[in-house]
Amino acid sequence: MKIYKVGDVVKAVCHTCKSVQDAVFRLSDVPLSDNSCTVKNVLVGCCRSCNEMIIMPQQSAPLINKKITAQKKSLETRVPAHMVDILKAASQELGASPEFTTPLIKYYLHILSEQEQPLDDLLEYLESDLAQGTSQKRISVKGRFVAEEVSRIKLKANIQSTTDIMKAVVLRINNDVLVKPTAKTLSELRSVAAAFS
């Protein structure tokens, strides 16, 4: 890996100028592509003609990755032991390893949070016998948008407790994969599982 320093000049394509230009390395504040935050003082190459950032050296990647990792929030909750067993059985049914349980939960959190209609069925899962039991096992989910997605689900489902959201999601997975699977749902979930294997 070549190490660049402030003031170094390289040739790079500038999409604003639509030509190859000199890129001068300097420290700059760089917004992440999703505009979720800005990373301060990152070494980047800027077009000498239009001043746009056109290149980022590999040495700047750890600083960007550190900021992205810091944005990931952990969501932890305790559930009855049989719920972890449900997740492992669902993962196996989808042809995935037991480690797929966390991506499976994240997938469901994302899908449910994006739904337009109310999530009244989640309350029904909480009234079932499977929702009961002593909370003995821990489920931990980490991601940049997990907390936001859970908040949206809470509003749509009218459920205040994060633990109840997680229980309802596990029971929804149980219903979709183990109790009343449809060919379409299983196909979609197997594709997601294949992407994580």
Short mmCIF file of C-alpha atoms in Angstrom, two decimals:
data_model
loop_
_atom_site.label_atom_id
_atom_site.label_comp_id
_atom_site.label_asym_id
_atom_site.label_seq_id
_atom_site.Cartn_x
_atom_site.Cartn_y
_atom_site.Cartn_z
CA MET A 1 0.00 0.00 0.00
CA LYS A 2 1.35 3.38 -0.95
CA ILE A 3 1.17 5.94 1.85
CA TYR A 4 0.25 9.48 0.85
CA LYS A 5 0.75 12.67 2.85
CA VAL A 6 -0.85 16.10 2.80
CA GLY A 7 0.26 17.97 -0.31
CA ASP A 8 1.03 14.89 -2.46
CA VAL A 9 -0.38 15.04 -5.99
CA VAL A 10 -1.70 12.15 -8.13
CA LYS A 11 -3.71 11.90 -11.33
CA ALA A 12 -7.35 10.82 -10.91
CA VAL A 13 -10.65 11.01 -12.79
CA CYS A 14 -12.83 13.92 -11.73
CA HIS A 15 -16.50 13.23 -12.46
CA THR A 16 -17.37 16.91 -12.06
CA CYS A 17 -14.76 18.08 -14.59
CA LYS A 18 -15.28 14.90 -16.68
CA SER A 19 -11.54 14.49 -17.19
CA VAL A 20 -8.32 13.31 -15.59
CA GLN A 21 -7.12 15.98 -13.19
CA ASP A 22 -4.46 16.49 -10.53
CA ALA A 23 -5.73 15.40 -7.12
CA VAL A 24 -4.04 17.16 -4.21
CA PHE A 25 -4.17 15.32 -0.87
CA ARG A 26 -5.46 17.27 2.12
CA LEU A 27 -7.36 16.69 5.35
CA SER A 28 -11.09 17.11 4.91
CA ASP A 29 -14.39 16.28 6.58
CA VAL A 30 -16.05 13.40 4.71
CA PRO A 31 -19.80 12.63 4.96
CA LEU A 32 -20.72 8.94 4.82
CA SER A 33 -22.63 7.94 1.69
CA ASP A 34 -25.90 7.59 3.66
CA ASN A 35 -25.35 11.05 5.24
CA SER A 36 -25.67 9.52 8.72
CA CYS A 37 -22.56 11.33 9.94
CA THR A 38 -19.35 13.07 8.90
CA VAL A 39 -15.84 11.76 9.57
CA LYS A 40 -13.48 14.61 10.52
CA ASN A 41 -9.93 15.12 9.22
CA VAL A 42 -9.71 12.34 6.66
CA LEU A 43 -6.92 12.36 4.08
CA VAL A 44 -8.54 12.72 0.64
CA GLY A 45 -7.49 13.79 -2.83
CA CYS A 46 -9.31 16.84 -4.15
CA CYS A 47 -9.45 18.01 -7.75
CA ARG A 48 -7.13 20.93 -8.31
CA SER A 49 -9.64 22.49 -10.77
CA CYS A 50 -13.01 22.21 -9.01
CA ASN A 51 -11.96 21.30 -5.46
CA GLU A 52 -14.27 18.23 -5.31
CA MET A 53 -13.09 15.12 -3.45
CA ILE A 54 -12.19 12.59 -6.15
CA ILE A 55 -10.00 10.00 -4.44
CA MET A 56 -9.56 8.47 -1.00
CA PRO A 57 -6.37 6.56 -0.27
CA GLN A 58 -6.52 3.13 1.32
CA GLN A 59 -4.80 4.48 4.45
CA SER A 60 -7.96 6.51 5.21
CA ALA A 61 -10.22 3.44 5.29
CA PRO A 62 -9.58 2.49 8.96
CA LEU A 63 -10.74 5.93 10.11
CA ILE A 64 -13.97 5.61 8.11
CA ASN A 65 -14.53 2.02 9.32
CA LYS A 66 -14.01 3.11 12.93
CA LYS A 67 -16.77 5.70 12.59
CA ILE A 68 -19.15 3.22 10.95
CA THR A 69 -18.48 0.65 13.69
CA ALA A 70 -19.09 3.27 16.40
CA GLN A 71 -22.51 3.95 14.88
CA LYS A 72 -23.62 0.34 15.37
CA LYS A 73 -25.85 0.11 18.39
CA SER A 74 -26.37 -3.06 20.36
CA LEU A 75 -29.84 -4.19 21.29
CA GLU A 76 -29.93 -6.85 23.99
CA THR A 77 -32.88 -8.57 25.54
CA ARG A 78 -33.61 -11.67 27.59
CA VAL A 79 -36.15 -14.20 26.34
CA PRO A 80 -37.35 -17.68 27.35
CA ALA A 81 -34.89 -20.42 26.32
CA HIS A 82 -37.31 -21.99 23.85
CA MET A 83 -37.21 -18.81 21.73
CA VAL A 84 -33.50 -19.25 21.04
CA ASP A 85 -34.31 -22.86 20.11
CA ILE A 86 -36.96 -21.58 17.67
CA LEU A 87 -34.38 -19.32 16.01
CA LYS A 88 -31.87 -22.16 15.67
CA ALA A 89 -34.52 -24.51 14.25
CA ALA A 90 -35.62 -21.82 11.77
CA SER A 91 -32.01 -21.27 10.69
CA GLN A 92 -31.58 -25.01 10.16
CA GLU A 93 -34.83 -25.18 8.18
CA LEU A 94 -33.48 -22.44 5.91
CA GLY A 95 -30.24 -24.36 5.34
CA ALA A 96 -28.15 -21.96 7.41
CA SER A 97 -25.89 -22.35 10.43
CA PRO A 98 -27.02 -21.41 13.96
CA GLU A 99 -25.06 -18.15 13.56
CA PHE A 100 -27.70 -17.04 11.06
CA THR A 101 -30.13 -16.31 13.92
CA THR A 102 -28.89 -12.72 14.34
CA PRO A 103 -29.06 -11.80 10.62
CA LEU A 104 -32.51 -13.44 10.51
CA ILE A 105 -33.76 -11.23 13.35
CA LYS A 106 -32.21 -8.14 11.71
CA TYR A 107 -33.90 -9.02 8.42
CA TYR A 108 -37.29 -9.31 10.12
CA LEU A 109 -36.78 -6.07 12.07
CA HIS A 110 -36.01 -4.30 8.81
CA ILE A 111 -38.94 -5.78 6.87
CA LEU A 112 -41.44 -5.14 9.68
CA SER A 113 -40.23 -1.56 10.21
CA GLU A 114 -40.70 -0.79 6.50
CA GLN A 115 -44.27 -2.13 6.28
CA GLU A 116 -46.92 0.53 5.67
CA GLN A 117 -49.80 -1.22 7.42
CA PRO A 118 -50.14 -1.59 11.21
CA LEU A 119 -48.48 -4.60 12.81
CA ASP A 120 -51.46 -5.79 14.86
CA ASP A 121 -50.50 -9.45 14.40
CA LEU A 122 -47.44 -8.95 16.62
CA LEU A 123 -49.73 -8.37 19.61
CA GLU A 124 -51.45 -11.69 18.88
CA TYR A 125 -48.11 -13.51 19.07
CA LEU A 126 -47.53 -12.02 22.54
CA GLU A 127 -50.81 -13.50 23.74
CA SER A 128 -49.78 -17.02 22.70
CA ASP A 129 -48.48 -19.69 25.07
CA LEU A 130 -45.06 -19.59 23.38
CA ALA A 131 -44.61 -15.96 24.46
CA GLN A 132 -44.65 -17.05 28.11
CA GLY A 133 -41.83 -18.43 30.23
CA THR A 134 -38.92 -17.36 32.35
CA SER A 135 -36.42 -15.23 30.46
CA GLN A 136 -33.21 -17.27 30.69
CA LYS A 137 -31.40 -16.63 27.41
CA ARG A 138 -30.03 -13.48 25.81
CA ILE A 139 -30.57 -12.27 22.27
CA SER A 140 -28.14 -9.60 21.09
CA VAL A 141 -28.51 -7.75 17.81
CA LYS A 142 -26.09 -5.07 16.67
CA GLY A 143 -26.48 -2.73 13.72
CA ARG A 144 -26.57 0.88 12.59
CA PHE A 145 -30.34 1.00 12.16
CA VAL A 146 -31.57 -1.64 14.63
CA ALA A 147 -32.67 0.85 17.32
CA GLU A 148 -34.53 3.00 14.77
CA GLU A 149 -36.26 -0.02 13.27
CA VAL A 150 -37.37 -1.28 16.69
CA SER A 151 -38.74 2.19 17.50
CA ARG A 152 -40.78 2.22 14.28
CA ILE A 153 -42.12 -1.27 15.02
CA LYS A 154 -43.09 -0.18 18.54
CA LEU A 155 -45.19 2.64 17.08
CA LYS A 156 -46.82 0.51 14.38
CA ALA A 157 -47.56 -2.42 16.69
CA ASN A 158 -48.42 -0.33 19.76
CA ILE A 159 -45.93 -2.29 21.87
CA GLN A 160 -43.77 -0.37 24.32
CA SER A 161 -41.30 -3.06 25.44
CA THR A 162 -38.23 -3.93 23.35
CA THR A 163 -38.31 -7.43 24.90
CA ASP A 164 -41.91 -7.87 23.72
CA ILE A 165 -40.90 -6.72 20.21
CA MET A 166 -38.14 -9.34 20.14
CA LYS A 167 -40.48 -12.06 21.43
CA ALA A 168 -43.06 -11.15 18.78
CA VAL A 169 -40.43 -11.16 16.03
CA VAL A 170 -39.18 -14.60 17.10
CA LEU A 171 -42.74 -15.93 17.11
CA ARG A 172 -43.36 -14.38 13.69
CA ILE A 173 -40.25 -16.20 12.42
CA ASN A 174 -41.58 -19.39 14.02
CA ASN A 175 -44.89 -18.95 12.21
CA ASP A 176 -43.31 -18.05 8.84
CA VAL A 177 -40.65 -20.79 8.82
CA LEU A 178 -41.75 -23.64 11.09
CA VAL A 179 -45.54 -23.53 11.58
CA LYS A 180 -47.18 -22.10 8.43
CA PRO A 181 -44.42 -21.70 5.84
CA THR A 182 -45.27 -20.62 2.31
CA ALA A 183 -43.11 -21.43 -0.69
CA LYS A 184 -42.61 -17.72 -1.40
CA THR A 185 -41.52 -16.84 2.15
CA LEU A 186 -39.17 -19.82 2.40
CA SER A 187 -37.63 -18.98 -0.96
CA GLU A 188 -37.00 -15.36 0.09
CA LEU A 189 -35.54 -16.38 3.44
CA ARG A 190 -33.35 -19.08 1.90
CA SER A 191 -31.95 -16.45 -0.46
CA VAL A 192 -31.15 -14.21 2.54
CA ALA A 193 -29.56 -17.19 4.33
CA ALA A 194 -27.46 -18.03 1.25
CA ALA A 195 -26.14 -14.48 1.18
CA PHE A 196 -24.85 -14.90 4.75
CA SER A 197 -23.25 -18.32 4.35
#
